[in-house]
Amino acid sequence: MKIRHFFYCCSLLLFSCSSTVEKAEEGNKLFTLLKSDITGIDFNNKIKDDKNKNIFAYANFYGGAGIGVGDFNNDGLEDIFFAGNMVPDKLYMNNGNLTFTDNTENAGIKNFEGWSTGVTIADINNDGFLDIYISRELYDEKPEWRRNLLYLNKGDGTFEEKAENFKIANTERTRHATFLDYNKDGLLDLFLLTQPPNPGSLSQYHNSDNLLIPEYALKLYKNEGDTFTDVSEIAGISKTGFPNAVSASDLNNDGWTDLYIANDFYAPDFLFINNQDGTFTGIEKSALKQTSYYSMGVDVADINNDQNLDVFVLDMVSEDNFRLKSNMSGMNIGSFWKVVEDGGGFQYMYNTLQLNNGNETFSNIAQFTGMAATDWSWSNLIADFDNDGLKDTYVTNGLLRDIRNTDADKNVTNYINTTRANWLQKNPNAQNIESIWDVVDLEKAINMVPSQPLKNYAYKNKGDLAFENSSNEWGLDEESFSNGSAYADLDNDGDLDLIVNNINNEAFIYKNNSESLPDKNFLRITLKDEANKPTFGARVNLYTSKGIQTLESTNVRGIYSTSEPALHFGLNSLTHIDSLTILWPNGNNTIKKDIKANQFLEISSKDLKAVNSITEESKKYLFADVTSSFPAKFKHQENKFDDFEKQVLLPHKLSQFGPALTTGDINKDGLDDFYIGGAANQAPALFVQQKNGSFIESQSNFWSKEAAYEDIDALFVDINNDGFKDLYVVSGGNEYPKNDFHYTDRIYLNEGNGTFKKGAILNASRISGSVVKSADYDGDGDMDIFVGGRHTPQQYPNPPSSMLLINENGQLSNNTEKISPHLIDLGMVTDAIWTDYDKDNDLDLIVVGEWMPITIFENNNGNLSKIETENFKSSYGWWFSIEQGDFDNDGDMDYIAGNLGLNYKYKTSTDKPFDVYYNDFDANGNSDIVLGYYNNEKHYPLRGFSCSSEQVPALKKKIVKYDAFASMELKEVYGEEKLKNSLHYYTDTFASVYIENKGSGQFKITNLPNLAQLSNLNDMLINDFNGDGALDVLGIGNLYVSEIETPRNDAGTGILLLGNGKGLFTAKRGSEIGFYAAKDSKKITTVINGKNNYVLVGNNDDDLQFFKME
């Protein structure tokens, strides 16, 4: 083991008098951009369209190129290799003190004809010297120009091109490559990202027998020692997509390297899990609930220090309203669902940050972190740039021309077609035009497409999954067309510098100034295995008083690029590391203890004694999924209905909020039974528990006759006071016009033996409902019922009526107007709870809903009066649920309210509300939905011009260009007067909250922990689940029915909030506790079966789940 401590001290001394550092300190920026006259790096990836090579001919023409970082001469300094598209590749050797020398020619790097894109650095022959592999693509004319290059390091400062010798001189349009030891034989194998020539249908890359043509498939080459062998088909990775980037990392913690491939266009991202036998299995369908659509760069790292590697993938959508609406014409509904039906999964034009759930599944949390929209992005890096112990992100950005600008696309198309037609008219005898650019002015066509350099992005990790855009504060705000990027400690001062390859601009070299800031300690580790064997795949865990950090040895990151191989740990103010553990590629484990900070450690596997295993605490789960073995089965099956045909601009469907689910002892045998509702045209089911623990499905023929209704909620309640539980079922959905009989709620009377007959028809209840709650609120000895109205069918967001049904001698009568008129047209109710909030010994009612505030109805001698509560004035949200419990043990009821969550595209606040307007904006007799949001302090329509004008066709006459619509505020598009006279709702918050009852009508509202904000909270159970005497909260969520331009809310995996008895909660994801409820979960309840307690989860359009409480 070596410690390069002296070099670190010297480099600090050398830089202490540097003018660039002085400037950095003056400006207090984390990074300083160094010009080429300081660094000697003047590489410029210059690109110019010409008649043979241009953006109209090649979709990847503006894709840029990458970077490779490595210490090629083993002098302890990281050198840099730049790939050039239309310019020669360049090699710059590091002289120290952030100065470099162009050594391209002397090193034997040749100027081969072709288009270089990706750079991969690795020691492929285990001789102790790093080699360079160049991925090349684009050219159709000559395959030779697409031949990949391998520069073998001769160890004397020179390289020799040897790709043919090693049989890896591919000509199949390779974007990038990565080396990995997939079979653990101590030799680095090669994985290639090969792209088809154009983004047409993938079916065209199969032969007449529908077999994949190998030329267009991904490639895996096994290293045989002195040559490579194509094992793609044998290994199971021979698939076709449009790959842009790859990460080779252990994503399931089994010690073997897996592959994540980011695919452009409609091809889904691929996730190949290593089977440990030389083969891989693609699990993207089960592991990834949603992916980016135009996936660009990818990086993998542990963003939350939970020892699971997370995946960050880039797309190309802007956070700026004008660029968003002018450059994206909107997603095609038919195409979207065709991709889903063909197995491509749910793909959205947003970045994805896939949080590893630790069970070979991932949850996209990009919207929560604020990193979902970074414009036309290319390369992403995850690393601790400010040395605070948390991994940050860096994103390169910019396209030379906005080729997706809708107006420009129309203008260029019209110009080309018109010019061509005019030329043919003047030359009627002309033969076919050899090149359109012989007739059309290419430069004029190109200049019709806007060109706007953009700032790159940097996000500081604040901990607890929170990130902050720090681009400007960190000095990374230069506008550019940036593509490949890499990080490395170029000056050996203990922090990570940045290198960026730009189009038509010199490369960026950003010096990191962390060494000049307080509390920025670090530890850097270089791993060495015996006989120069590769250490790719080795994993290091660092243990400190602040927790555990995890890094994996891999170097291909972002897009087209290779970062330094060293492992860099930021330590903030820590000066001491308790220990570190290393899991080597060969499976050996080693431990090193008691380490000082601010060191460069070179650790060899032979220097530390191997131990058999590193003991970790065994996981104790509170729940176990027993769905497959539980003696009852039911699958909710949704009927097909397209809500958006009725209302184009609906934010989400309203026809898929089932199933209903309720439990109770219906036959007084002391055993729990349960009822689960069906979707429209699906029979519900009543499961009756037997003494032997089994369940029988009771009265199947009877319930089959009730299949016409969409069951949304249900409740066992004794309505007729005979001592047996009857059943009230709420009907809902959106398939039929308002007042249709399908929206009639039903009462089923218990005949005394657990069988049911249909009770009186509740004609007054023809509303599309959401919730039923019972209580003897008037104290007369029988159960009264509140029924919440969810929405007015096909007239969103028109408020429906809710009902208070008074029980009079076993008969329910709707006395809402008399007892509580504010319940009529209250809003789009989703949940309610009877509770004595004011401790006056009668039951009050709290109601929540969509576009509603948390609303209290106080019981005043049997009348429910809506009261204005100061604490709830700014509580308008999209609420889904509310539950109660004395969470702080002070003797009164506190509440948990489940909202949309903070991981959704829609953002809101009291001063910048997300809102909706409902009016007949074009006077055609039909009311229209208009959703509004704030962007850069201005109020805009949420939706783009295509779908907005589909809802309101008159807009096409008023607004001609997409650019014009993109510039217009909401009032300019629809008119102030029309908006003023519209039905208008708004929101203040989308956070799920804890409501502490302070007494005297006062409440304190606190956001639930961040893990509880990753999806909406649809339903909850309150109980002491871990047996510590304090109430906990078990929640479920997700919203799968978003309109297709909004990524669906599907990151929820079940959530447990462990209470401490003082009103504070610690959040645990479902996968951490054995409660993986990750479907479109709507209802949760419990049953006792034998000696065990079980949690039931009702999922929309999926199986009913059962979890045993351990």
Short mmCIF file of C-alpha atoms in Angstrom, two decimals, residues 13 20 44 73 94 199 369 387 399 445 504 544 607 635 653 695 731 815 832 943 1087:
data_model
loop_
_atom_site.label_atom_id
_atom_site.label_comp_id
_atom_site.label_asym_id
_atom_site.label_seq_id
_atom_site.Cartn_x
_atom_site.Cartn_y
_atom_site.Cartn_z
CA LEU A 13 1.91 24.75 -2.37
CA THR A 20 -6.72 31.19 -10.95
CA ASN A 44 -12.22 22.19 -30.41
CA ASN A 73 2.61 7.04 -18.61
CA ASN A 94 -0.47 16.19 -17.97
CA PRO A 199 -34.20 5.40 -36.17
CA THR A 369 -35.01 15.86 -6.94
CA ASN A 387 -16.26 16.87 -0.75
CA LEU A 399 -27.62 20.99 -29.34
CA ALA A 445 -31.99 25.56 -44.78
CA ASN A 504 -17.48 24.55 -32.05
CA THR A 544 -17.31 6.77 9.37
CA ASP A 607 -1.31 -5.99 0.95
CA LYS A 635 -57.55 -9.95 -9.59
CA LYS A 653 -58.18 9.53 -15.90
CA PHE A 695 -61.78 -18.72 2.56
CA SER A 731 -70.34 3.37 -7.29
CA ASN A 815 -80.65 15.17 4.72
CA ALA A 832 -63.11 11.70 4.96
CA ARG A 943 -50.13 21.91 -22.02
CA VAL A 1087 -57.65 -9.42 8.46
#
